[in-house]
Coordinates of C-alpha atoms in Angstrom, one line a residue:
X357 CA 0.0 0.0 0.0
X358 CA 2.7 2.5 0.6
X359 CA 4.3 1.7 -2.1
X360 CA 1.0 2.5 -4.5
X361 CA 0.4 5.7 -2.5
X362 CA 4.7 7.0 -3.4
X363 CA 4.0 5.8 -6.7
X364 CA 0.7 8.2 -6.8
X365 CA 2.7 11.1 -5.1
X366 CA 5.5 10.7 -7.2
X367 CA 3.0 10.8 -10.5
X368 CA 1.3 14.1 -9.1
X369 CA 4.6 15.7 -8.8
X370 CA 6.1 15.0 -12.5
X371 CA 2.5 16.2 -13.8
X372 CA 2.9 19.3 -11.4
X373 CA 6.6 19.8 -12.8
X374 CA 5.3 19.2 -16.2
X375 CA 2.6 21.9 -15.9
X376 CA 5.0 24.7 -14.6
X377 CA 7.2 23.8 -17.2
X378 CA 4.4 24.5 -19.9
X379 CA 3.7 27.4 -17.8
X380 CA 7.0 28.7 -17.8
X381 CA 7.1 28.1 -21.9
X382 CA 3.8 30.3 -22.1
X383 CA 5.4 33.0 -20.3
X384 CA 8.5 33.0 -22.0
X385 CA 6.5 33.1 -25.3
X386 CA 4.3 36.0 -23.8
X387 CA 7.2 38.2 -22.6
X388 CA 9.9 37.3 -24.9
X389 CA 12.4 39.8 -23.5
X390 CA 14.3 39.3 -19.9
X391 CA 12.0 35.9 -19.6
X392 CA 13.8 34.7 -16.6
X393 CA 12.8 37.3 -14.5
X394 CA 9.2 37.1 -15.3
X395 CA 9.0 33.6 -15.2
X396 CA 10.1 34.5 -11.8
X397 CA 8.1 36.9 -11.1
X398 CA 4.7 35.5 -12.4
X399 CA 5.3 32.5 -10.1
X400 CA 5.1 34.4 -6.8
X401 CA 2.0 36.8 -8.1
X402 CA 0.1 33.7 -9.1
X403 CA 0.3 31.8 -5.9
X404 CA -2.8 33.4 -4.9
X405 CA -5.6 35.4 -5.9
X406 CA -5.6 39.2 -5.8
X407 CA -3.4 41.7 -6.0
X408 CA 0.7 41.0 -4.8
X409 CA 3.2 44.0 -4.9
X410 CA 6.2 44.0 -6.5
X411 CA 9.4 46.2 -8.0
X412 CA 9.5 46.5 -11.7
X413 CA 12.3 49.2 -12.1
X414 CA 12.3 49.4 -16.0
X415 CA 8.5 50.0 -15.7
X416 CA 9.5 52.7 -13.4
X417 CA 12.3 54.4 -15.0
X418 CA 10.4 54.5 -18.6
X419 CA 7.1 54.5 -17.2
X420 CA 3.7 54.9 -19.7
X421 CA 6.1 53.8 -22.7
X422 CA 6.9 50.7 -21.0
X423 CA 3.0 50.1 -20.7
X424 CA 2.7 51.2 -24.5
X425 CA 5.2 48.7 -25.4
X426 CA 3.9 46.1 -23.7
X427 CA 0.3 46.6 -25.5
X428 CA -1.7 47.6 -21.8
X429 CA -2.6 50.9 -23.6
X430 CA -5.4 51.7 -21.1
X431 CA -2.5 51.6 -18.5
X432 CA -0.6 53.5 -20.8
X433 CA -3.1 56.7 -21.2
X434 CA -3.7 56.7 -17.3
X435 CA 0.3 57.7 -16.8
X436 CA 0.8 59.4 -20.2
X437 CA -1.9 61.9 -18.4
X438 CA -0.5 62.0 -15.0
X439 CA 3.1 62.6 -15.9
X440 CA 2.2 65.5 -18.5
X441 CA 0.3 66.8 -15.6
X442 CA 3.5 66.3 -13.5
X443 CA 5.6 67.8 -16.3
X444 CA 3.9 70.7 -16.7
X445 CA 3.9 72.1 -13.2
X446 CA 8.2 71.1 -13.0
X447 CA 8.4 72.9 -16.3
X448 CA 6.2 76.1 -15.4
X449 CA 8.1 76.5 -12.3
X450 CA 11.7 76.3 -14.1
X451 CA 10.8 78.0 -17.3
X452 CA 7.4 80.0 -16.8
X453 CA 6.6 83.4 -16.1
X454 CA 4.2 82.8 -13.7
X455 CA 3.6 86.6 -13.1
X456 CA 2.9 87.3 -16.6
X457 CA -0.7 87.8 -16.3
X458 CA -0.4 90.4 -13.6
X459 CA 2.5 92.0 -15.1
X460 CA 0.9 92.9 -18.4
X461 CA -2.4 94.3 -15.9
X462 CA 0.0 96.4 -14.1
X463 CA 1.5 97.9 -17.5
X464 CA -2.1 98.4 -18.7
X465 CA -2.6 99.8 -15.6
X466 CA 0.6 101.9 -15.6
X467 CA -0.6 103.5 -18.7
X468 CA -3.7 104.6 -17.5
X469 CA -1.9 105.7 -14.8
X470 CA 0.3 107.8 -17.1
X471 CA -2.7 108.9 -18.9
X472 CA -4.7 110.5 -15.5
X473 CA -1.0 112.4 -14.7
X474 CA -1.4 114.7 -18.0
X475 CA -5.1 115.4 -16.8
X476 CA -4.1 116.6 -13.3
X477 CA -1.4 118.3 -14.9
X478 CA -3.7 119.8 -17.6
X479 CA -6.4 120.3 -15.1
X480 CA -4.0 122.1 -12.6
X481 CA -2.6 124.8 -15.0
X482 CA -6.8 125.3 -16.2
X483 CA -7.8 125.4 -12.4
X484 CA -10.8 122.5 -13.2
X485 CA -13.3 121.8 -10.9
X486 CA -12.3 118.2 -11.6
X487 CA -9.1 118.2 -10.1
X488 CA -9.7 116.8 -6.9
X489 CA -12.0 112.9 -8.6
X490 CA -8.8 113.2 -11.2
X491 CA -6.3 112.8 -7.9
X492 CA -9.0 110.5 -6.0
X493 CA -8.9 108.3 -9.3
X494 CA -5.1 108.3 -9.6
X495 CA -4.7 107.3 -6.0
X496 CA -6.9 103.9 -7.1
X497 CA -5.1 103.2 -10.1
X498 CA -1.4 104.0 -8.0
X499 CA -3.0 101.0 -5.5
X500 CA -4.0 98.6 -8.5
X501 CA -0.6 99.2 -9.6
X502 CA 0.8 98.3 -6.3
X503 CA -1.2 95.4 -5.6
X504 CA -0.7 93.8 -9.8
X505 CA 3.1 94.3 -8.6
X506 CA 2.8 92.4 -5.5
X507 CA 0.8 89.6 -7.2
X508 CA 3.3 89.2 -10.0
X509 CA 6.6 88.9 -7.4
X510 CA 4.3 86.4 -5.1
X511 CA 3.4 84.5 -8.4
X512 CA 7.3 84.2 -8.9
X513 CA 8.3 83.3 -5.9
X514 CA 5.8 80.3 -6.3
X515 CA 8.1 78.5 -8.6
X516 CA 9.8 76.2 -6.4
X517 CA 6.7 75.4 -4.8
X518 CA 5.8 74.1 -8.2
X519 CA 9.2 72.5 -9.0
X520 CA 8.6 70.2 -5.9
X521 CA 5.2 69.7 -6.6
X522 CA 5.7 68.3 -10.1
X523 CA 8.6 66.5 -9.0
X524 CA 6.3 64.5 -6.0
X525 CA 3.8 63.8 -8.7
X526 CA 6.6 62.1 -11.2
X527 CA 7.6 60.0 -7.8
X528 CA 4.5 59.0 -6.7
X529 CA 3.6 58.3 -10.9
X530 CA 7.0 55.8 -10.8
X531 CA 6.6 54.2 -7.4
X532 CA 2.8 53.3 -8.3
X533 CA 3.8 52.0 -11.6
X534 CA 6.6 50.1 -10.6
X535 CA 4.4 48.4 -7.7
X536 CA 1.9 47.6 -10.3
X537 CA 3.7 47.0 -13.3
X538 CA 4.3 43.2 -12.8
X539 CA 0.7 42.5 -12.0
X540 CA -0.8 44.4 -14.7
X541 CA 1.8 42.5 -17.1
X542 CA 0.5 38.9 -15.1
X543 CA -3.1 40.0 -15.9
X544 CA -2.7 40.2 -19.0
X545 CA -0.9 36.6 -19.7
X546 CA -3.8 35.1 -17.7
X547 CA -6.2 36.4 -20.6
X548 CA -3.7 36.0 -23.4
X549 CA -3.8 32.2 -22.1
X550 CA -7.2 31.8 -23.1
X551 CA -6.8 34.3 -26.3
X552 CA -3.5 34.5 -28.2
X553 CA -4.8 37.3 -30.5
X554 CA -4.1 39.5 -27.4
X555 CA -0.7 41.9 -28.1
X556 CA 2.3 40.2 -25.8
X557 CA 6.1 40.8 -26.3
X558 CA 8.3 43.4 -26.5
X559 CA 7.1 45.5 -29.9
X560 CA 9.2 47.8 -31.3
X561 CA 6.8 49.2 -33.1
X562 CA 4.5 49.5 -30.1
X563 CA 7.4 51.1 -28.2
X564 CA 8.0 53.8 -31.2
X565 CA 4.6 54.8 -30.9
X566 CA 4.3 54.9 -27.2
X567 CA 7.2 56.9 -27.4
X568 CA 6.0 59.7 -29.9
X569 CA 2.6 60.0 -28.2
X570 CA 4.3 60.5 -24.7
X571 CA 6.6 63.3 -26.3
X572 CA 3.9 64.8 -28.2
X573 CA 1.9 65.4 -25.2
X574 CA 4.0 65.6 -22.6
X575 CA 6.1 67.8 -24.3
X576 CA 3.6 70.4 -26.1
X577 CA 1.2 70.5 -22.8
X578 CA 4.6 71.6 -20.7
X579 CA 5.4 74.3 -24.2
X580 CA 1.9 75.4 -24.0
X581 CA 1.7 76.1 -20.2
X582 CA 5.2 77.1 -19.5
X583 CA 6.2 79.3 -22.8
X584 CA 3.4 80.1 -24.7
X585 CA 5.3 83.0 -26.6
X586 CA 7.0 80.3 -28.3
X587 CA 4.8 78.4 -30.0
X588 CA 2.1 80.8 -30.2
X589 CA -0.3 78.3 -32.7
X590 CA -0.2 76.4 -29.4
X591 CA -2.9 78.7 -27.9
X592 CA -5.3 78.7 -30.4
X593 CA -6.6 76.1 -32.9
X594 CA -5.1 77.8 -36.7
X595 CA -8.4 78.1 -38.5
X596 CA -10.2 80.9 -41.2
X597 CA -13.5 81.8 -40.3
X598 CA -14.2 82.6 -43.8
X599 CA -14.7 78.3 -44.4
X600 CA -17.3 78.4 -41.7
X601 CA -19.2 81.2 -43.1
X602 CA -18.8 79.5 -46.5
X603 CA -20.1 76.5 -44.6
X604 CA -22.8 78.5 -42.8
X605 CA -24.4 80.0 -46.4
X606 CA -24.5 76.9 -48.2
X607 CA -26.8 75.4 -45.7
X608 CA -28.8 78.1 -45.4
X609 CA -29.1 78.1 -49.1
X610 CA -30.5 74.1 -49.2
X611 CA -32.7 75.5 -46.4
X612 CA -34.4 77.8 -48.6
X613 CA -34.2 75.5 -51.9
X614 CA -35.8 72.6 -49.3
X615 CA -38.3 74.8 -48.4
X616 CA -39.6 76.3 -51.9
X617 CA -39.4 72.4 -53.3
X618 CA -41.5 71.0 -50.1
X619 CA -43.7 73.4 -49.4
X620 CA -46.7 71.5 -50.2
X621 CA -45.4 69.0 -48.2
X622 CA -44.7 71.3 -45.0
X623 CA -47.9 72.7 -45.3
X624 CA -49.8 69.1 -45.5
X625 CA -47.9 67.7 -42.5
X626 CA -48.7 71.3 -40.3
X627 CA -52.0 71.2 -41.4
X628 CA -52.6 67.4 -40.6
X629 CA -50.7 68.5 -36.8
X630 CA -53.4 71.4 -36.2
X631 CA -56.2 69.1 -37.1
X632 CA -55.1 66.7 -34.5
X633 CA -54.1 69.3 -32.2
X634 CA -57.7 70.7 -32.7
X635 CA -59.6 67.8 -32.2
X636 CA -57.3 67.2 -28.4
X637 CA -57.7 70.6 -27.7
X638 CA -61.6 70.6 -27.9
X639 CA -61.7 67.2 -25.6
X640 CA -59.1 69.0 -23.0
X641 CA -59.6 72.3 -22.6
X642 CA -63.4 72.8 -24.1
X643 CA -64.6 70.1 -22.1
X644 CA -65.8 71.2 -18.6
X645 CA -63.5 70.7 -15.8
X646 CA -65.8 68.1 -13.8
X647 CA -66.0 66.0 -16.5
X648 CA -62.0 65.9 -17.4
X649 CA -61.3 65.1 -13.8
X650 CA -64.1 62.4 -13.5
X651 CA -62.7 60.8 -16.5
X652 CA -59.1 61.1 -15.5
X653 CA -60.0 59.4 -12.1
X654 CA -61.8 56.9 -13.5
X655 CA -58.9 56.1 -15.9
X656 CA -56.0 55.9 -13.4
X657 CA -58.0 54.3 -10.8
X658 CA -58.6 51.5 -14.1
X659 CA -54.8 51.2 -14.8
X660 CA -52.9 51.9 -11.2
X661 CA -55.7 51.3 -8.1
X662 CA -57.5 53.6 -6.2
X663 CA -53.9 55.1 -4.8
X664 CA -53.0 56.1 -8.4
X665 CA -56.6 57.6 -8.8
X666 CA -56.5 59.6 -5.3
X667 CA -52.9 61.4 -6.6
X668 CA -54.5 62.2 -9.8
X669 CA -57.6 63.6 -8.4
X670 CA -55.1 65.9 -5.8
X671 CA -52.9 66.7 -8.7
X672 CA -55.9 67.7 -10.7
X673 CA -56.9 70.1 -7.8
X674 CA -53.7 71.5 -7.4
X675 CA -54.0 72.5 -11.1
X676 CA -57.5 74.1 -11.2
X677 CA -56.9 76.3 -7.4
X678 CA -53.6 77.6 -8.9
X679 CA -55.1 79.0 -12.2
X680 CA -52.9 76.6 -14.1
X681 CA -56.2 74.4 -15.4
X682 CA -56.5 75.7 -19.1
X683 CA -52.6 76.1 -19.8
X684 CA -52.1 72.8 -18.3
X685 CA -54.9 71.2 -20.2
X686 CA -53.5 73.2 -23.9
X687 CA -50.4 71.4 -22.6
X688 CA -51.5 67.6 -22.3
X689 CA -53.1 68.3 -25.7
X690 CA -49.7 69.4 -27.5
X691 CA -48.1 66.2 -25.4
X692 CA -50.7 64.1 -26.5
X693 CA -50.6 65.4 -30.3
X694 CA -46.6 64.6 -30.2
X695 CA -46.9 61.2 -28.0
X696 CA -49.9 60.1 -30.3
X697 CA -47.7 60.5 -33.6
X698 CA -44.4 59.6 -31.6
X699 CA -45.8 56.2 -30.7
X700 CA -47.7 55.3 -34.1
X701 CA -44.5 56.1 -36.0
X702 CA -42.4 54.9 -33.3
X703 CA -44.0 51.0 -32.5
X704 CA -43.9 49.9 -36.5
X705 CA -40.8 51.4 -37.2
X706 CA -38.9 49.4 -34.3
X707 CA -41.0 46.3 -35.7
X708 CA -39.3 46.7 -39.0
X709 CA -35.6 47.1 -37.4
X710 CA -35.9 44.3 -35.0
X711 CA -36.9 42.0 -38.2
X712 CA -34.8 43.2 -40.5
X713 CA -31.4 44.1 -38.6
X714 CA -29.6 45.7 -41.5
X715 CA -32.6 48.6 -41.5
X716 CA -31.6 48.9 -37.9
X717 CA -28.0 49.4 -38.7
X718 CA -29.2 52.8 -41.4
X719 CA -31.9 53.6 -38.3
X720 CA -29.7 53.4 -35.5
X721 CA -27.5 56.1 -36.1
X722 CA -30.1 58.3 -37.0
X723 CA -31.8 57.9 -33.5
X724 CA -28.6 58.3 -32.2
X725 CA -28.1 61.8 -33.6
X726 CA -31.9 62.3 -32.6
X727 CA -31.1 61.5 -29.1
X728 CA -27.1 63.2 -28.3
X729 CA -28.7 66.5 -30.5
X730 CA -29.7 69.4 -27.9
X731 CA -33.0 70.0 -27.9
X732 CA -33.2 73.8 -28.7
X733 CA -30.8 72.5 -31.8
X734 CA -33.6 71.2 -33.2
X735 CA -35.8 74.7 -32.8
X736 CA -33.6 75.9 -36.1
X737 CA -34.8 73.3 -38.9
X738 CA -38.4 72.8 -37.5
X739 CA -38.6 76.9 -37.0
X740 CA -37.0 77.5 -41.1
X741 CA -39.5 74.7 -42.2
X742 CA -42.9 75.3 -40.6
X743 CA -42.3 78.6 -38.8
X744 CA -43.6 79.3 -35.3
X745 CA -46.3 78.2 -33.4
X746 CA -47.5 74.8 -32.1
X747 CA -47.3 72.7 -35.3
X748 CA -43.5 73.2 -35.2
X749 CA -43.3 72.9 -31.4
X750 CA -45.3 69.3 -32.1
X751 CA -42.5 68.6 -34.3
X752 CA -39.9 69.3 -32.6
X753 CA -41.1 67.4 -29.5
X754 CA -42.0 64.5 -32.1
X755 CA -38.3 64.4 -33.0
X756 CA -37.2 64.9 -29.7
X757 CA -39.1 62.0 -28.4
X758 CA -39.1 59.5 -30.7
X759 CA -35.8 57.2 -30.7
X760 CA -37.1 55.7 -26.8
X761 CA -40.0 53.4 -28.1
X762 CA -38.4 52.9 -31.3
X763 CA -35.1 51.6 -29.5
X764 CA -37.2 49.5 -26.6
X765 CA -39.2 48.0 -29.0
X766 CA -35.9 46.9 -30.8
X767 CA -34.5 46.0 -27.8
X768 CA -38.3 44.2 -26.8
X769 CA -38.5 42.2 -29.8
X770 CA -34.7 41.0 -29.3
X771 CA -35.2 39.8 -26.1
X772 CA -38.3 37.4 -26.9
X773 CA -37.1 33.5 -26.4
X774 CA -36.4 31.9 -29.1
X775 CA -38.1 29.0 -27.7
X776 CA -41.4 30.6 -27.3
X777 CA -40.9 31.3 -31.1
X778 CA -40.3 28.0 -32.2
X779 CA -42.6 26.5 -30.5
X780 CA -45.6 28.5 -31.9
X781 CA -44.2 28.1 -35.7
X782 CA -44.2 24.4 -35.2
X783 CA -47.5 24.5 -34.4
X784 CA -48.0 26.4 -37.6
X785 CA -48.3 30.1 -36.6
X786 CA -48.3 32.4 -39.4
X787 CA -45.9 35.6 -39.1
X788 CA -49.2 38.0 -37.7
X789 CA -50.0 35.6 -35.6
X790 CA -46.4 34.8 -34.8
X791 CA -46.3 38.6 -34.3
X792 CA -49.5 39.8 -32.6
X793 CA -49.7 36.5 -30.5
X794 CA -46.4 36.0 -29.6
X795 CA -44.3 38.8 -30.0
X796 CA -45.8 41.7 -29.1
X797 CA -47.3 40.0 -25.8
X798 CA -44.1 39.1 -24.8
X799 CA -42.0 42.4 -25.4
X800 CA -44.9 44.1 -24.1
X801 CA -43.5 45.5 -20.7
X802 CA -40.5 46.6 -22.7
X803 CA -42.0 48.4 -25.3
X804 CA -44.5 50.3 -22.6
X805 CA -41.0 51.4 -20.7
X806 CA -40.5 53.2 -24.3
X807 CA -43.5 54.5 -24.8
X808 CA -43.5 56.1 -21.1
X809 CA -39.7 57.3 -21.9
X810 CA -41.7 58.6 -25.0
X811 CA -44.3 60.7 -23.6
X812 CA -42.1 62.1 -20.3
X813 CA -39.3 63.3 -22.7
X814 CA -41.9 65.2 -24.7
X815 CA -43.1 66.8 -21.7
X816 CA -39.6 67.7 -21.2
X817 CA -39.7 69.8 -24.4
X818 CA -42.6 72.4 -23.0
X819 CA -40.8 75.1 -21.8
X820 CA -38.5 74.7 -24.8
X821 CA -41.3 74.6 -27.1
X822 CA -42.9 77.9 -25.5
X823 CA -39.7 79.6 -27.3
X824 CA -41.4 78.8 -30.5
X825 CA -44.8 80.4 -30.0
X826 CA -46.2 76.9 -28.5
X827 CA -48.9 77.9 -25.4
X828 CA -49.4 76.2 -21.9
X829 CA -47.1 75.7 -18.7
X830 CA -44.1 76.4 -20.9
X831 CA -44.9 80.4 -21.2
X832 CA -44.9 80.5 -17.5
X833 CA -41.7 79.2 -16.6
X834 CA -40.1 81.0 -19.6
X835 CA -41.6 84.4 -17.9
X836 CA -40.2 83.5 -14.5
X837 CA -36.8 83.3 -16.1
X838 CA -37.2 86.0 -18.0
X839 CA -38.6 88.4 -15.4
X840 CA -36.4 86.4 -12.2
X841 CA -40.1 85.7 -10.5
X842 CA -38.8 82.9 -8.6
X843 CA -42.3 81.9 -6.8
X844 CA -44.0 81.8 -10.2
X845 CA -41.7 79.7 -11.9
X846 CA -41.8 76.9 -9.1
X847 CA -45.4 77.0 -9.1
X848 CA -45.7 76.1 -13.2
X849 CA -42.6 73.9 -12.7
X850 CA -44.7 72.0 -10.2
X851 CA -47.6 71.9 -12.5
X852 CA -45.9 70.6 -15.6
X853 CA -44.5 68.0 -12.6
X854 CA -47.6 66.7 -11.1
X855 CA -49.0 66.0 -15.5
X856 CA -46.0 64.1 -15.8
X857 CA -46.3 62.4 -13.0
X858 CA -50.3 61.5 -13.5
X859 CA -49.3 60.4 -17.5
X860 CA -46.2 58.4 -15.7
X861 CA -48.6 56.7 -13.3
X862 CA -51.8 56.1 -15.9
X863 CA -49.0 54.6 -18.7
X864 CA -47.4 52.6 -16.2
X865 CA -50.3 51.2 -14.4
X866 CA -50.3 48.7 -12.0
X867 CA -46.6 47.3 -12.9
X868 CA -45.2 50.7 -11.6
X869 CA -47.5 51.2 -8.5

């Protein structure tokens, strides 16, 4: 028995041996250059998990280009911006004027200075009146002289403070990454183990371009903020303003041509908006009060429960006390115009890209210009192409709104299981029923998250919308910040709140309760 059980141990050690020895082949083949000491090295940090100091001194002494020629790039830009940081403050306090700034006020100021002598002198051979403000205002511009003077020599004297300081931040750069260095290198040959595509070695190439980034930035961020007069192109980006007006006047010339070519079309789409925005307008506003907040109750008390229905009936109130009833009512309508056309647009369209994903490809970065645009961006085309009033302000908040329940539809669709799919084709579903049965059921929860993204983000457009003629809450939060009435624009800011809060409530129903 002892001898099977000396057999087995001496079997588990060759297999051990024979491991580390492939081990110590893969790191060799990972680090190519001073293998030993790796091999080394990467023995004692994988003992055990977690992090394990050690003392790479050629990490240390060439820093981010070491990272850039081992390929650990993200490591790379984290130093490259710590020791230009470092660089510039040891290069502004050995080669910058740091009083500059308050020199070149105290010669402004000198001059004036000069300036106000004449006039006393001039004033004292006339006998003026104004001889004694002329002396008071010398007397300030002789203490502004002073005090620019004193600034500028205490500004100078700073520069070994900032000698040191740049020099601590270089040490502290080159102690971390020689502490690190190792680890981050053992990191990475864990994942290059399990993917060989993964950059490893010593590249030259990798260390030539390391090298010219570092030297690029390191060295024109030190020119830039310790002599600027050098390299004055430094200090502003070289450009003619002549291509941007060139620029500017060609697209307002397609505006104009678009325009006179579409203006049927224009005028179809704003009339097709003020018919809708009629028809909600008459049910919102001309309806009486009683009746809109019977009906409101009734609804959210329907989709949330009888807390959802109480809020709505208070928010409602709060509304109709404050003299906020009709504006708030002309806004829901131009909301529910936008949401209405938003969400009709919005559902079949992310139908279409989650079918057909190279349609998603053209649509997706469309949405994603819709979206990263700021909204009062979007004031200029809608403005040159149906003017001002509500029809353009619908637009506008159409665009702005749009890309949420087109994108969580997408996303809906995508996230149905393929099992649920394939179980319903081979029972013979068609693609409707596939769709309308299946589908849309499933995403369903999804694709209401968009449409309530859809209809609070519209909201969010009111008070940009007022800008453009559009009426409701808007106006009065614009007037607050136009006239600094602090009280009034909390109170409409709380209004257009509480109707986004009673649309967030009614949409999300019960789920969100």
């Amino acid at each position: 028995m002892s001898d099977n059980n000396a057999q087995d141990m001496t079997e588990m050690e060759s297999a051990q041996h024979n491991r580390q020895v492939q081990t110590n082949d893969l790191i060799r083949n990972f680090v190519k250059k001073n293998s030993e000491y790796y091999v080394n090295v990467f023995g004692k940090l994988s003992e055990a998990p977690g992090f394990k100091a050690s003392f790479n001194f050629f990490a240390a002494l060439f820093s981010p280009i070491w990272f850039g020629a081992r390929g650990l790039w993200s490591w790379f830009l984290v130093f490259l911006l710590v020791e230009s940081f470092g660089y510039i403050q040891l290069m502004r306090g050995l080669f910058g004027n740091l009083g500059q700034d308050q020199l070149e006020r105290a010669e402004a100021i000198r001059r004036t200075l000069t300036s106000r002598l004449e006039q006393i002198e001039e004033a004292k051979a006339a006998g003026s009146a104004s001889l004694a403000s002329l002396e008071r205002a010398t007397q300030s511009l002789q203490g502004a002289l002073n005090d620019a003077l004193a600034k500028a020599e205490a500004a100078s004297a700073d520069s070994l403070g900032l000698i040191i300081f740049g020099l601590l931040i270089l040490l502290c750069s080159k102690i971390i990454v020689a502490i690190s260095a190792n680890w981050a290198l053992e990191t990475r040959f864990t994942k290059w183990r399990s993917d060989n595509r993964l950059p490893h070695g010593l590249s030259v190439p990798r260390t030539a371009i390391a090298s010219i980034i570092f030297g690029t930035v390191a060295g024109l961020t030190a020119l830039r903020f310790s002599r600027p007069d050098l390299v004055p192109v430094l200090l502003d980006f070289p450009t003619d303003k002549n291509i941007r007006i060139g620029i500017a006047d060609s697209i307002k010339a397609w505006f104009e041509w678009a325009k006179t070519s579409g203006d049927d079309f224009f005028n179809s789409i704003t009339l097709g908006v003020r018919s809708l925005l009629d028809g909600l307008e008459i049910v919102f506003v001309g309806t009486p009060w009683p009746v809109t907040i019977l009906v409101v109750a009734i609804l959210a008390w329907l989709s949330g429960g009888a807390r959802v229905a109480i809020f709505t009936t208070a928010a409602l109130a709060y509304l109709g006390v404050l003299g906020f009833w009709e504006k708030a009512m002309t806004t829901i309508s131009l909301l529910g115009a936008a949401a209405m056309v938003s969400i009709t647009l919005g559902i079949p369209i992310g139908i279409a890209c989650a079918r057909k994903p190279r349609l998603f490809m053209i649509v997706r970065p469309v949405l994603d210009f819709m979206q990263s645009m700021p909204s009062f961006v979007y004031l200029i085309p809608v403005i040159a192409f149906f003017g001002a009033g509500k029809p353009a302000a619908i637009v506008a908040t159409l665009i702005f709104g749009s890309p949420p329940v087109i994108r969580l539809t997408v996303l809906g669709l995508q996230q149905v299981p393929h099992a649920a799919r394939e179980a319903a084709m081979a029972f013979g579903a068609t693609p409707a029923y596939l769709l309308f049965k299946v589908d849309l059921p499933l995403a369903s929860r999804t694709i209401m998250a968009g449409v309530n993204q859809t209809i609070l983000l519209s909201l969010a457009m009111v008070v940009v919308a007022s800008l453009i003629g559009a009426k409701g809450l808007g106006e009065d939060v614009l007037e607050a910040l136009q006239f600094a009435s602090e009280g009034q624009g909390i109170l409409a800011g709380l209004a257009i709140l509480f109707c986004a809060l009673i649309l967030d409530r009614i949409v999300a129903g019960k789920r969100g309760s």
